PDB file of C-alpha atoms in Angstrom:
ATOM      1  CA  MET T   1    -126.902  45.797-213.973  1.00  0.00           C
ATOM      2  CA  ALA T   2    -125.222  43.635-216.597  1.00  0.00           C
ATOM      3  CA  GLU T   3    -122.478  46.317-216.841  1.00  0.00           C
ATOM      4  CA  LEU T   4    -121.949  46.609-213.014  1.00  0.00           C
ATOM      5  CA  ASP T   5    -121.979  42.312-213.356  1.00  0.00           C
ATOM      6  CA  CYS T   6    -123.226  42.638-210.132  1.00  0.00           C
ATOM      7  CA  CYS T   7    -125.560  39.179-210.416  1.00  0.00           C
ATOM      8  CA  GLU T   8    -127.018  36.724-212.682  1.00  0.00           C
ATOM      9  CA  ILE T   9    -129.743  37.652-214.445  1.00  0.00           C
ATOM     10  CA  GLU T  10    -132.054  35.565-215.833  1.00  0.00           C
ATOM     11  CA  PRO T  11    -134.547  36.387-218.451  1.00  0.00           C
ATOM     12  CA  GLY T  12    -137.189  39.163-217.264  1.00  0.00           C
ATOM     13  CA  LEU T  13    -140.763  38.200-216.007  1.00  0.00           C
ATOM     14  CA  SER T  14    -143.516  37.313-218.161  1.00  0.00           C
ATOM     15  CA  GLU T  15    -146.830  38.912-218.270  1.00  0.00           C
ATOM     16  CA  ALA T  16    -147.892  35.519-217.073  1.00  0.00           C
ATOM     17  CA  GLU T  17    -145.592  35.185-214.307  1.00  0.00           C
ATOM     18  CA  PHE T  18    -145.984  39.294-212.978  1.00  0.00           C
ATOM     19  CA  ASP T  19    -150.072  38.164-212.759  1.00  0.00           C
ATOM     20  CA  ARG T  20    -149.454  34.723-210.764  1.00  0.00           C
ATOM     21  CA  ILE T  21    -147.333  36.885-208.507  1.00  0.00           C
ATOM     22  CA  GLU T  22    -149.220  39.763-207.941  1.00  0.00           C
ATOM     23  CA  ARG T  23    -152.292  37.265-206.999  1.00  0.00           C
ATOM     24  CA  ASP T  24    -150.534  34.821-205.499  1.00  0.00           C
ATOM     25  CA  PHE T  25    -148.755  37.108-203.192  1.00  0.00           C
ATOM     26  CA  GLY T  26    -151.716  40.514-203.135  1.00  0.00           C
ATOM     27  CA  PHE T  27    -150.169  43.606-204.353  1.00  0.00           C
ATOM     28  CA  GLU T  28    -149.260  45.218-207.984  1.00  0.00           C
ATOM     29  CA  PHE T  29    -145.655  45.986-208.541  1.00  0.00           C
ATOM     30  CA  ALA T  30    -144.921  49.711-209.637  1.00  0.00           C
ATOM     31  CA  ASP T  31    -144.772  50.456-213.374  1.00  0.00           C
ATOM     32  CA  ASP T  32    -141.307  51.212-213.047  1.00  0.00           C
ATOM     33  CA  HIS T  33    -140.427  48.141-210.553  1.00  0.00           C
ATOM     34  CA  ARG T  34    -142.230  45.968-213.220  1.00  0.00           C
ATOM     35  CA  ALA T  35    -140.468  47.487-216.095  1.00  0.00           C
ATOM     36  CA  PHE T  36    -136.909  46.542-214.462  1.00  0.00           C
ATOM     37  CA  LEU T  37    -137.996  42.944-213.064  1.00  0.00           C
ATOM     38  CA  ALA T  38    -139.477  42.486-217.190  1.00  0.00           C
ATOM     39  CA  ALA T  39    -136.127  43.627-218.759  1.00  0.00           C
ATOM     40  CA  GLY T  40    -134.216  40.855-216.396  1.00  0.00           C
ATOM     41  CA  LEU T  41    -134.684  39.116-213.296  1.00  0.00           C
ATOM     42  CA  PRO T  42    -131.698  39.714-210.858  1.00  0.00           C
ATOM     43  CA  VAL T  43    -130.759  36.419-208.763  1.00  0.00           C
ATOM     44  CA  ARG T  44    -128.518  34.671-207.260  1.00  0.00           C
ATOM     45  CA  GLN T  45    -125.272  36.892-205.959  1.00  0.00           C
ATOM     46  CA  GLU T  46    -123.297  36.098-202.721  1.00  0.00           C
ATOM     47  CA  PRO T  47    -124.490  38.375-199.372  1.00  0.00           C
ATOM     48  CA  GLU T  48    -122.555  40.609-198.057  1.00  0.00           C
ATOM     49  CA  PRO T  49    -121.124  39.752-194.619  1.00  0.00           C
ATOM     50  CA  GLY T  50    -123.446  40.300-191.996  1.00  0.00           C
ATOM     51  CA  ALA T  51    -126.978  41.154-194.746  1.00  0.00           C
ATOM     52  CA  THR T  52    -130.105  40.800-193.835  1.00  0.00           C
ATOM     53  CA  TRP T  53    -131.115  38.074-196.400  1.00  0.00           C
ATOM     54  CA  LYS T  54    -128.959  35.011-197.435  1.00  0.00           C
ATOM     55  CA  GLU T  55    -130.325  35.619-201.264  1.00  0.00           C
ATOM     56  CA  PRO T  56    -130.793  39.578-201.238  1.00  0.00           C
ATOM     57  CA  TRP T  57    -132.548  39.479-204.408  1.00  0.00           C
ATOM     58  CA  PRO T  58    -136.038  37.928-204.333  1.00  0.00           C
ATOM     59  CA  ASP T  59    -136.659  35.327-206.884  1.00  0.00           C
ATOM     60  CA  TRP T  60    -139.597  36.066-208.045  1.00  0.00           C
ATOM     61  CA  ARG T  61    -139.827  33.379-210.542  1.00  0.00           C
ATOM     62  CA  THR T  62    -138.807  30.313-208.681  1.00  0.00           C
ATOM     63  CA  GLY T  63    -138.027  31.449-205.406  1.00  0.00           C
ATOM     64  CA  ASP T  64    -139.076  30.195-201.939  1.00  0.00           C
ATOM     65  CA  PRO T  65    -142.894  31.466-201.120  1.00  0.00           C
ATOM     66  CA  ASP T  66    -141.881  31.634-197.636  1.00  0.00           C
ATOM     67  CA  GLN T  67    -139.077  33.260-198.289  1.00  0.00           C
ATOM     68  CA  LEU T  68    -140.317  35.822-199.922  1.00  0.00           C
ATOM     69  CA  ARG T  69    -143.544  36.344-197.732  1.00  0.00           C
ATOM     70  CA  GLU T  70    -140.978  36.788-194.850  1.00  0.00           C
ATOM     71  CA  GLN T  71    -139.097  39.300-196.982  1.00  0.00           C
ATOM     72  CA  LEU T  72    -143.046  40.901-197.494  1.00  0.00           C
ATOM     73  CA  ALA T  73    -143.516  41.188-194.492  1.00  0.00           C
ATOM     74  CA  TRP T  74    -140.585  42.692-193.519  1.00  0.00           C
ATOM     75  CA  PRO T  75    -140.915  46.782-192.962  1.00  0.00           C
ATOM     76  CA  VAL T  76    -144.181  46.097-190.991  1.00  0.00           C
ATOM     77  CA  ASP T  77    -142.446  43.563-188.872  1.00  0.00           C
ATOM     78  CA  GLY T  78    -139.975  45.816-187.795  1.00  0.00           C
ATOM     79  CA  THR T  79    -142.922  48.645-187.277  1.00  0.00           C
ATOM     80  CA  LEU T  80    -144.215  45.864-184.949  1.00  0.00           C
ATOM     81  CA  PHE T  81    -141.090  45.606-183.498  1.00  0.00           C
ATOM     82  CA  ASP T  82    -140.638  48.970-182.630  1.00  0.00           C
ATOM     83  CA  VAL T  83    -144.478  48.908-181.201  1.00  0.00           C
ATOM     84  CA  GLU T  84    -143.539  46.234-178.773  1.00  0.00           C
ATOM     85  CA  HIS T  85    -139.582  47.368-177.868  1.00  0.00           C
ATOM     86  CA  ASN T  86    -139.660  50.882-178.617  1.00  0.00           C
ATOM     87  CA  ALA T  87    -142.659  52.849-177.595  1.00  0.00           C
ATOM     88  CA  LEU T  88    -143.196  53.209-181.006  1.00  0.00           C
ATOM     89  CA  TRP T  89    -147.020  54.513-181.467  1.00  0.00           C
ATOM     90  CA  HIS T  90    -147.766  56.240-185.105  1.00  0.00           C
ATOM     91  CA  ASN T  91    -150.157  59.902-184.265  1.00  0.00           C
ATOM     92  CA  THR T  92    -152.709  58.602-186.528  1.00  0.00           C
ATOM     93  CA  TRP T  93    -153.138  55.366-184.898  1.00  0.00           C
ATOM     94  CA  GLY T  94    -155.085  57.485-181.518  1.00  0.00           C
ATOM     95  CA  ASP T  95    -153.611  56.698-178.260  1.00  0.00           C
ATOM     96  CA  ARG T  96    -151.999  54.110-177.493  1.00  0.00           C
ATOM     97  CA  PRO T  97    -154.033  51.154-175.249  1.00  0.00           C
ATOM     98  CA  ASP T  98    -151.886  50.302-172.185  1.00  0.00           C
ATOM     99  CA  ASP T  99    -152.314  46.563-172.443  1.00  0.00           C
ATOM    100  CA  LEU T 100    -149.036  45.521-175.103  1.00  0.00           C
ATOM    101  CA  THR T 101    -151.931  43.131-177.133  1.00  0.00           C
ATOM    102  CA  ALA T 102    -153.947  45.438-177.781  1.00  0.00           C
ATOM    103  CA  ALA T 103    -151.383  48.132-178.832  1.00  0.00           C
ATOM    104  CA  LEU T 104    -150.040  44.858-181.222  1.00  0.00           C
ATOM    105  CA  ALA T 105    -153.219  44.538-181.850  1.00  0.00           C
ATOM    106  CA  VAL T 106    -154.792  48.097-182.913  1.00  0.00           C
ATOM    107  CA  ALA T 107    -150.834  49.039-184.673  1.00  0.00           C
ATOM    108  CA  ARG T 108    -150.570  45.299-187.241  1.00  0.00           C
ATOM    109  CA  ASN T 109    -154.782  46.685-187.976  1.00  0.00           C
ATOM    110  CA  GLN T 110    -153.337  50.094-189.100  1.00  0.00           C
ATOM    111  CA  LEU T 111    -150.628  48.429-191.076  1.00  0.00           C
ATOM    112  CA  ALA T 112    -152.717  46.676-192.948  1.00  0.00           C
ATOM    113  CA  GLN T 113    -154.140  49.424-194.142  1.00  0.00           C
ATOM    114  CA  VAL T 114    -151.149  51.507-195.170  1.00  0.00           C
ATOM    115  CA  PRO T 115    -149.407  50.812-199.260  1.00  0.00           C
ATOM    116  CA  ALA T 116    -147.629  47.916-199.634  1.00  0.00           C
ATOM    117  CA  LEU T 117    -143.657  48.015-199.793  1.00  0.00           C
ATOM    118  CA  ILE T 118    -142.015  45.377-202.285  1.00  0.00           C
ATOM    119  CA  PRO T 119    -138.389  44.004-201.691  1.00  0.00           C
ATOM    120  CA  ILE T 120    -135.915  45.055-204.466  1.00  0.00           C
ATOM    121  CA  TYR T 121    -132.685  43.509-202.662  1.00  0.00           C
ATOM    122  CA  GLY T 122    -132.247  42.850-199.353  1.00  0.00           C
ATOM    123  CA  HIS T 123    -134.187  45.386-197.034  1.00  0.00           C
ATOM    124  CA  ARG T 124    -134.451  48.023-200.333  1.00  0.00           C
ATOM    125  CA  TYR T 125    -137.608  48.577-201.045  1.00  0.00           C
ATOM    126  CA  LEU T 126    -140.042  50.181-203.504  1.00  0.00           C
ATOM    127  CA  PRO T 127    -143.576  51.261-202.666  1.00  0.00           C
ATOM    128  CA  ALA T 128    -146.256  48.773-204.574  1.00  0.00           C
ATOM    129  CA  GLY T 129    -148.759  50.042-207.266  1.00  0.00           C
ATOM    130  CA  ARG T 130    -149.659  49.927-210.878  1.00  0.00           C
ATOM    131  CA  GLY T 131    -149.758  53.331-212.367  1.00  0.00           C
ATOM    132  CA  THR T 132    -147.138  54.590-209.802  1.00  0.00           C
ATOM    133  CA  HIS T 133    -143.458  55.069-210.563  1.00  0.00           C
ATOM    134  CA  GLY T 134    -140.499  57.617-210.034  1.00  0.00           C
ATOM    135  CA  HIS T 135    -141.102  56.482-205.917  1.00  0.00           C
ATOM    136  CA  PRO T 136    -137.290  57.047-204.065  1.00  0.00           C
ATOM    137  CA  VAL T 137    -136.228  53.571-202.876  1.00  0.00           C
ATOM    138  CA  LEU T 138    -136.341  53.034-199.333  1.00  0.00           C
ATOM    139  CA  SER T 139    -133.947  51.467-197.066  1.00  0.00           C
ATOM    140  CA  VAL T 140    -136.159  49.552-193.760  1.00  0.00           C
ATOM    141  CA  TYR T 141    -135.022  48.372-190.862  1.00  0.00           C
ATOM    142  CA  GLN T 142    -137.740  48.426-188.953  1.00  0.00           C
ATOM    143  CA  THR T 143    -138.917  51.964-188.298  1.00  0.00           C
ATOM    144  CA  ASP T 144    -135.262  53.231-189.444  1.00  0.00           C
ATOM    145  CA  ILE T 145    -135.990  54.365-193.396  1.00  0.00           C
ATOM    146  CA  ILE T 146    -134.050  56.333-195.102  1.00  0.00           C
ATOM    147  CA  PHE T 147    -133.510  57.497-198.899  1.00  0.00           C
ATOM    148  CA  TYR T 148    -131.071  54.724-200.855  1.00  0.00           C
ATOM    149  CA  GLY T 149    -131.616  56.175-204.553  1.00  0.00           C
ATOM    150  CA  THR T 150    -134.266  59.020-205.264  1.00  0.00           C
ATOM    151  CA  ASP T 151    -135.604  56.421-208.113  1.00  0.00           C
ATOM    152  CA  LEU T 152    -134.966  52.817-208.452  1.00  0.00           C
ATOM    153  CA  ALA T 153    -132.100  53.726-211.906  1.00  0.00           C
ATOM    154  CA  ASP T 154    -130.487  56.132-209.259  1.00  0.00           C
ATOM    155  CA  TYR T 155    -130.669  52.894-206.719  1.00  0.00           C
ATOM    156  CA  ILE T 156    -129.299  50.552-208.920  1.00  0.00           C
ATOM    157  CA  THR T 157    -126.746  52.837-209.794  1.00  0.00           C
ATOM    158  CA  ASN T 158    -125.595  53.754-206.572  1.00  0.00           C
ATOM    159  CA  GLU T 159    -126.064  50.380-204.536  1.00  0.00           C
ATOM    160  CA  PHE T 160    -124.085  48.715-207.435  1.00  0.00           C
ATOM    161  CA  SER T 161    -121.141  50.911-209.226  1.00  0.00           C
ATOM    162  CA  GLY T 162    -118.872  51.124-206.160  1.00  0.00           C
ATOM    163  CA  THR T 163    -118.886  54.163-206.080  1.00  0.00           C
ATOM    164  CA  ASP T 164    -119.843  56.948-203.049  1.00  0.00           C
ATOM    165  CA  TRP T 165    -123.929  57.780-203.217  1.00  0.00           C
ATOM    166  CA  SER T 166    -124.856  60.990-202.688  1.00  0.00           C
ATOM    167  CA  ILE T 167    -128.119  63.291-203.872  1.00  0.00           C
ATOM    168  CA  SER T 168    -127.686  66.256-205.958  1.00  0.00           C
ATOM    169  CA  GLY T 169    -128.952  69.429-204.144  1.00  0.00           C
ATOM    170  CA  ASP T 170    -131.042  70.363-206.425  1.00  0.00           C
ATOM    171  CA  TRP T 171    -133.438  67.053-206.150  1.00  0.00           C
ATOM    172  CA  ILE T 172    -136.587  67.733-205.267  1.00  0.00           C
ATOM    173  CA  THR T 173    -138.474  64.945-202.998  1.00  0.00           C
ATOM    174  CA  PRO T 174    -141.351  63.659-204.302  1.00  0.00           C
ATOM    175  CA  PRO T 175    -144.488  63.536-202.495  1.00  0.00           C
ATOM    176  CA  LEU T 176    -143.766  60.633-200.589  1.00  0.00           C
ATOM    177  CA  VAL T 177    -145.794  57.195-199.783  1.00  0.00           C
ATOM    178  CA  SER T 178    -148.324  57.859-197.183  1.00  0.00           C
ATOM    179  CA  PHE T 179    -147.316  56.360-193.475  1.00  0.00           C
ATOM    180  CA  TRP T 180    -144.096  54.877-194.389  1.00  0.00           C
ATOM    181  CA  GLY T 181    -142.538  58.663-196.134  1.00  0.00           C
ATOM    182  CA  ASP T 182    -143.214  59.765-192.199  1.00  0.00           C
ATOM    183  CA  PHE T 183    -140.209  57.896-190.997  1.00  0.00           C
ATOM    184  CA  LEU T 184    -137.579  59.766-193.391  1.00  0.00           C
TER     185      LEU T 184
END
């Protein structure tokens, strides 16, 4: 990140800070995400025109907790938007209720049980989960979900180096996180 000179990098998060963040927001970082943020906390980068967030890097140390919660809620909120406006209904949710309010309630209940996605930058996410690593980075905009890197290191290189991104022909997709991987 320092070599790419794409943002300001503060000292990495401490164990006490990780404990506070995970307790306050109710998730655990994946091991590679945790190691990345322990090495240095990227902050304060001017967003690109039309960007999703005014501050694309989540500032886990001093950021506005409401903004962080909004970024954490983005994948679920986008899915609920598609349930309401685009007739989305996941096949594991059973029959869709005819009443929209009831359908949203069922969807909200089901979404409360899926793995959390944790923001890396803008609407790029990694699944939560201590003891996990190497997940592909997902770009999440409602249920339009695509790979944005084969893993966190690949994502950082491709997103910020200014080179064209492509997935190697010999890349083998790892097992994907449940539910979210169904949209890829």
